[in-house]
Coordinates of C-alpha atoms in Angstrom, one line a residue:
M1 CA 62.5 -124.7 19.6
D2 CA 59.6 -125.2 22.0
F3 CA 59.0 -123.1 25.0
G4 CA 57.7 -123.9 28.4
L5 CA 56.7 -121.9 31.5
V6 CA 57.6 -123.1 35.0
L7 CA 55.7 -121.9 38.0
Q8 CA 55.2 -122.7 41.7
T9 CA 51.7 -123.7 42.6
D10 CA 51.2 -120.9 45.1
P11 CA 47.6 -120.0 46.0
P12 CA 45.4 -119.0 44.5
A13 CA 45.4 -121.7 41.9
S14 CA 43.4 -119.4 39.6
A15 CA 46.5 -117.1 39.3
V16 CA 48.6 -120.1 38.1
V17 CA 46.0 -121.1 35.6
G18 CA 45.8 -117.5 34.4
L19 CA 49.5 -117.3 33.8
M20 CA 49.5 -120.6 31.9
R21 CA 46.7 -119.3 29.7
R22 CA 48.6 -116.2 29.1
A23 CA 51.7 -118.3 28.2
E24 CA 49.7 -120.4 25.7
R25 CA 48.4 -117.2 24.0
N26 CA 52.1 -116.1 23.7
G27 CA 53.3 -119.3 22.0
F28 CA 54.4 -121.4 25.0
R29 CA 53.6 -125.1 24.4
Y30 CA 54.4 -126.5 27.8
G31 CA 53.3 -125.6 31.3
W32 CA 55.4 -126.9 34.2
T33 CA 55.2 -126.6 38.0
F34 CA 57.3 -127.5 41.0
D35 CA 56.0 -130.5 43.0
S36 CA 56.6 -130.3 46.7
A37 CA 53.4 -131.1 48.7
V38 CA 54.4 -129.2 51.8
L39 CA 55.6 -126.0 50.2
W40 CA 52.9 -125.5 47.5
Q41 CA 49.5 -126.6 46.5
E42 CA 49.0 -130.1 44.9
P43 CA 50.0 -129.7 41.3
F44 CA 48.0 -132.5 39.8
V45 CA 44.8 -130.8 40.9
V46 CA 45.9 -127.6 39.3
Y47 CA 46.9 -129.4 36.1
S48 CA 43.3 -130.4 35.6
Q49 CA 42.3 -126.7 35.5
I50 CA 45.2 -125.7 33.3
L51 CA 44.3 -128.4 30.8
E52 CA 40.6 -127.4 31.0
H53 CA 41.4 -123.8 30.2
T54 CA 44.0 -124.2 27.5
R55 CA 43.7 -125.8 24.1
K56 CA 47.0 -127.5 23.3
M57 CA 49.4 -126.9 26.2
H58 CA 51.1 -130.0 27.7
V59 CA 51.6 -130.0 31.5
G60 CA 53.7 -131.8 34.0
P61 CA 55.9 -131.5 37.1
M62 CA 59.4 -130.1 37.0
V63 CA 59.9 -132.4 38.8
T64 CA 58.1 -135.1 40.7
N65 CA 60.0 -138.0 42.4
P66 CA 59.5 -141.7 43.2
G67 CA 59.1 -141.2 47.0
T68 CA 56.1 -138.9 47.8
R69 CA 53.5 -140.9 45.9
T70 CA 53.2 -144.6 45.2
W71 CA 54.0 -145.3 41.6
E72 CA 50.6 -146.7 40.6
V73 CA 49.0 -143.5 42.0
T74 CA 51.3 -141.3 40.0
A75 CA 50.7 -143.3 36.9
S76 CA 46.9 -143.4 37.4
T77 CA 46.9 -139.6 37.9
F78 CA 48.7 -139.0 34.7
A79 CA 46.5 -141.5 32.9
T80 CA 43.3 -139.9 34.2
L81 CA 44.4 -136.4 33.0
N82 CA 45.3 -137.9 29.6
D83 CA 42.0 -139.7 29.3
M84 CA 40.2 -136.4 30.2
F85 CA 42.2 -134.1 28.0
G86 CA 44.0 -136.1 25.3
N87 CA 47.6 -137.2 26.2
R88 CA 48.7 -133.7 27.1
T89 CA 50.9 -134.6 30.1
V90 CA 54.7 -135.1 30.6
C91 CA 56.2 -136.7 33.6
G92 CA 59.3 -134.8 34.7
I93 CA 61.0 -136.8 37.5
G94 CA 64.1 -136.8 39.6
R95 CA 65.5 -138.1 42.9
G96 CA 63.6 -135.5 44.9
D97 CA 65.0 -132.4 46.6
S98 CA 62.6 -130.1 48.4
A99 CA 59.7 -132.6 48.4
M100 CA 61.7 -135.2 50.2
R101 CA 63.9 -133.1 52.4
V102 CA 61.1 -130.9 53.7
A103 CA 59.4 -134.1 54.9
G104 CA 62.5 -135.3 56.6
R105 CA 63.5 -137.9 54.0
K106 CA 66.5 -138.3 51.8
P107 CA 66.2 -138.1 48.0
D108 CA 65.7 -141.5 46.4
T109 CA 68.5 -143.5 45.0
L110 CA 69.2 -143.6 41.3
A111 CA 68.3 -147.3 41.2
R112 CA 64.9 -146.6 42.6
L113 CA 64.5 -143.7 40.2
G114 CA 65.4 -145.9 37.2
E115 CA 62.8 -148.5 38.2
A116 CA 60.1 -145.8 38.7
I117 CA 60.7 -144.4 35.3
E118 CA 59.7 -147.7 33.6
V119 CA 56.9 -148.6 36.0
I120 CA 55.2 -145.2 35.8
R121 CA 55.4 -145.1 32.1
D122 CA 54.3 -148.6 31.5
L123 CA 51.3 -148.3 33.9
A124 CA 50.2 -144.9 32.4
E125 CA 50.3 -146.3 28.9
G126 CA 48.3 -149.4 29.8
R127 CA 51.0 -152.0 30.1
E128 CA 51.6 -154.4 33.1
A129 CA 54.4 -153.5 35.5
V130 CA 55.6 -155.0 38.8
V131 CA 55.1 -152.8 41.8
D132 CA 56.6 -154.0 45.1
G133 CA 56.7 -157.5 43.6
Q134 CA 53.1 -157.5 42.5
P135 CA 52.1 -157.4 38.8
V136 CA 49.8 -154.5 38.2
R137 CA 48.0 -153.1 35.2
I138 CA 45.5 -150.2 34.9
P139 CA 42.7 -151.8 32.9
W140 CA 40.9 -148.7 31.7
V141 CA 43.8 -147.0 30.0
R142 CA 43.3 -146.8 26.2
D143 CA 45.9 -145.3 23.9
G144 CA 47.7 -143.7 26.8
R145 CA 51.0 -141.8 26.1
L146 CA 53.3 -140.6 28.9
P147 CA 56.8 -139.3 28.0
V148 CA 59.1 -139.5 31.1
W149 CA 61.8 -136.8 31.2
V150 CA 64.6 -137.1 33.8
A151 CA 66.2 -134.2 35.6
A152 CA 70.0 -134.8 36.1
Y153 CA 73.3 -133.2 36.8
G154 CA 75.8 -135.9 37.9
P155 CA 77.4 -138.5 35.7
K156 CA 75.3 -141.4 37.0
A157 CA 72.0 -139.5 36.7
L158 CA 73.0 -138.3 33.2
A159 CA 73.7 -141.9 32.2
L160 CA 70.3 -143.0 33.6
A161 CA 68.6 -140.3 31.5
G162 CA 70.3 -141.6 28.4
Q163 CA 69.5 -145.2 29.1
K164 CA 65.9 -145.0 30.1
A165 CA 64.3 -141.6 29.7
D166 CA 62.3 -140.0 26.8
G167 CA 63.7 -136.6 27.7
F168 CA 66.4 -134.9 29.7
I169 CA 65.8 -131.9 31.9
L170 CA 68.8 -129.7 32.6
Q171 CA 68.0 -127.0 35.2
L172 CA 70.6 -124.4 34.1
A173 CA 71.5 -122.6 30.9
D174 CA 75.3 -122.4 31.0
L175 CA 76.5 -123.1 27.5
Y176 CA 79.6 -125.1 28.4
L177 CA 77.8 -127.3 30.9
T178 CA 74.8 -127.8 28.6
E179 CA 77.1 -129.1 25.9
W180 CA 78.9 -131.4 28.3
M181 CA 75.8 -132.8 29.8
I182 CA 73.9 -133.3 26.5
E183 CA 77.0 -135.2 25.2
A184 CA 77.0 -137.4 28.3
V185 CA 73.3 -138.2 27.9
R186 CA 73.6 -139.0 24.2
E187 CA 76.7 -141.1 24.7
A188 CA 74.8 -143.2 27.4
A189 CA 71.9 -143.6 25.0
A190 CA 74.1 -144.8 22.2
D191 CA 75.9 -147.3 24.6
A192 CA 72.4 -148.6 25.6
G193 CA 71.5 -149.2 21.9
R194 CA 69.1 -146.3 21.8
D195 CA 68.8 -143.5 19.3
P196 CA 70.5 -140.5 21.0
D197 CA 68.6 -138.0 18.9
A198 CA 65.3 -139.4 20.0
I199 CA 65.8 -138.0 23.5
T200 CA 64.1 -134.6 24.0
I201 CA 66.5 -132.1 25.5
C202 CA 64.9 -129.4 27.8
V203 CA 66.9 -126.6 29.4
A204 CA 65.1 -124.8 32.2
A205 CA 66.3 -121.6 33.8
P206 CA 65.1 -118.2 35.0
A207 CA 64.6 -115.6 32.3
Y208 CA 64.3 -111.8 33.0
V209 CA 63.9 -109.3 30.2
G210 CA 65.2 -105.8 30.8
D211 CA 68.2 -103.5 30.8
D212 CA 68.7 -103.3 34.6
L213 CA 71.0 -106.3 35.0
E214 CA 71.6 -105.7 38.7
H215 CA 67.9 -105.9 39.5
A216 CA 67.5 -108.9 37.2
R217 CA 70.4 -110.7 39.0
D218 CA 68.9 -110.1 42.4
Q219 CA 65.5 -111.4 41.2
C220 CA 67.1 -114.6 39.9
R221 CA 70.0 -115.3 42.3
W222 CA 67.8 -117.8 44.1
F223 CA 68.3 -120.2 41.2
G224 CA 72.0 -120.6 41.9
G225 CA 71.1 -121.6 45.4
M226 CA 68.5 -124.2 44.2
V227 CA 71.0 -125.7 41.8
G228 CA 73.6 -125.6 44.6
N229 CA 71.6 -128.2 46.6
H230 CA 72.2 -130.7 43.9
V231 CA 75.8 -129.6 43.4
A232 CA 76.5 -130.1 47.1
D233 CA 75.3 -133.7 46.8
L234 CA 77.8 -134.2 43.9
V235 CA 80.6 -132.6 45.8
S236 CA 80.0 -134.8 48.8
R237 CA 80.1 -137.9 46.5
Y238 CA 82.9 -137.0 44.2
G239 CA 84.9 -134.3 46.1
E240 CA 85.6 -130.7 45.3
H241 CA 88.1 -131.5 42.5
S242 CA 87.0 -134.4 40.2
D243 CA 87.6 -135.5 36.7
I244 CA 84.0 -136.8 36.7
V245 CA 82.2 -133.5 37.4
P246 CA 83.3 -130.2 35.9
E247 CA 84.5 -127.5 38.3
A248 CA 82.5 -125.1 36.2
L249 CA 79.5 -126.6 38.0
T250 CA 80.9 -127.2 41.5
A251 CA 83.4 -124.4 42.3
Y252 CA 80.9 -121.7 43.2
I253 CA 79.4 -123.5 46.2
K254 CA 82.5 -123.2 48.4
E255 CA 80.9 -120.4 50.5
R256 CA 77.5 -122.2 50.8
Q257 CA 76.2 -122.4 54.4
G258 CA 73.2 -124.6 54.3
Y259 CA 69.8 -123.8 52.8
D260 CA 66.4 -122.7 54.0
Y261 CA 63.6 -124.5 52.0
G262 CA 61.1 -122.1 53.4
H263 CA 62.3 -119.7 50.7
H264 CA 62.9 -122.3 48.0
G265 CA 62.7 -120.9 44.5
R266 CA 61.9 -117.4 45.6
A267 CA 63.5 -114.0 45.0
G268 CA 65.3 -112.7 48.0
N269 CA 66.2 -116.1 49.5
A270 CA 68.9 -115.2 52.0
S271 CA 70.4 -118.7 51.6
T272 CA 71.6 -117.8 48.2
D273 CA 73.8 -114.8 49.1
F274 CA 76.9 -117.0 48.3
V275 CA 75.9 -117.1 44.6
P276 CA 78.1 -114.7 42.6
D277 CA 76.9 -112.5 39.7
E278 CA 78.9 -114.7 37.2
I279 CA 76.9 -117.8 38.1
V280 CA 73.6 -115.9 37.8
D281 CA 74.6 -114.7 34.3
R282 CA 75.8 -118.1 33.2
F283 CA 72.9 -120.1 34.6
C284 CA 70.1 -117.7 33.6
L285 CA 68.9 -115.6 30.7
L286 CA 69.1 -111.9 31.6
G287 CA 69.2 -108.6 29.8
P288 CA 67.5 -107.1 26.7
V289 CA 65.6 -109.1 24.2
E290 CA 68.6 -109.5 21.9
A291 CA 70.6 -111.1 24.7
H292 CA 67.9 -113.8 25.2
I293 CA 67.7 -114.5 21.5
E294 CA 71.4 -114.8 21.1
K295 CA 71.8 -117.3 24.0
L296 CA 68.8 -119.3 22.9
R297 CA 70.2 -119.7 19.4
H298 CA 73.4 -121.0 21.0
L299 CA 71.3 -123.5 23.1
R300 CA 69.4 -124.6 20.0
D301 CA 72.7 -125.2 18.1
L302 CA 73.8 -127.4 21.0
G303 CA 70.7 -129.6 20.5
V304 CA 68.2 -128.1 23.0
D305 CA 64.6 -128.8 21.9
Q306 CA 62.8 -126.8 24.6
F307 CA 63.7 -123.8 26.8
A308 CA 61.5 -123.7 29.9
V309 CA 61.3 -120.3 31.6
Y310 CA 61.5 -120.3 35.4
N311 CA 59.1 -117.4 36.1
M312 CA 59.6 -116.7 39.9
H313 CA 60.3 -113.0 40.0
D314 CA 58.6 -109.6 40.0
A315 CA 58.0 -109.5 36.2
K316 CA 56.0 -112.6 35.5
E317 CA 53.5 -111.1 33.0
A318 CA 56.1 -108.9 31.3
T319 CA 58.4 -111.8 30.8
I320 CA 55.7 -114.0 29.2
D321 CA 54.6 -111.1 27.0
A322 CA 58.2 -110.2 25.9
Y323 CA 58.9 -113.8 25.0
G324 CA 55.6 -114.0 23.0
A325 CA 56.0 -110.8 21.2
E326 CA 59.7 -110.9 20.2
I327 CA 61.7 -113.9 21.5
I328 CA 59.7 -116.9 20.5
P329 CA 59.0 -115.6 17.0
A330 CA 62.8 -115.0 16.5
L331 CA 63.5 -118.6 17.4
D332 CA 60.9 -119.8 14.9
R333 CA 63.1 -118.4 12.1

């Protein structure tokens, strides 16, 4: 199993780079960041510094979207980083939540996301693609490689991941939901004539190592609120009780009362008070080292190829070091 570190690009950028360097020294192979231009610093600028100051780490957004940049700009940016540092980027992409809503726009449609997946990948790898009806090719790309991984929860988005993506990003670590969603992605891949096992499966969730579960839950409760934004979209589309979307995902948002993006992805977010302890425990990895190892082994058995640690709490360095010293080595066995 591979491991990734997920950060927000809060200033100073040097601190983000420093944490990524620490992560690589501890055995993490991927460095991910949020991508919301209003809320945080521009991630692609920071990626150039992460790549410059690491040896093998792959970097990318978790996740970008088709709406905040034109697709040829996104592709060219990835291609430039790959040309400079040797095909060490991954394009995580979704419909857009904070990046679009903070700017007063709605998340993109799945149809537009599906088109963007192919266009961005083709352009970044040097092939011609059609952008707004115009054939475009980036002529200087040589031997470019850009895997595109799609973040999804709902049935149509899961199907899209199976049909078109190189990887699937699931932003929660509940074992039942992980199994259900991986199965949906792989079934869609098989129906599309693709090899289901060729799709990389990445589960991303907060991890907090320690014996004080109450404190760990308080530091990670924000995650249930962030996931709740996407769940609310599913409920509005399919209803509270649906055969299409498991109630294990949707039931907990009944008490949700809006959301403040000014505290998006941060401990202490008052908009996440509705999230019960049970959801925090199911969606995150909390507790002593042994609890993390046990849950990660279950995730690996379900077919998860990478666990990406959301590291937005008061123990960033300690979490990275604990994973490097005890948890990552245990998953190598």
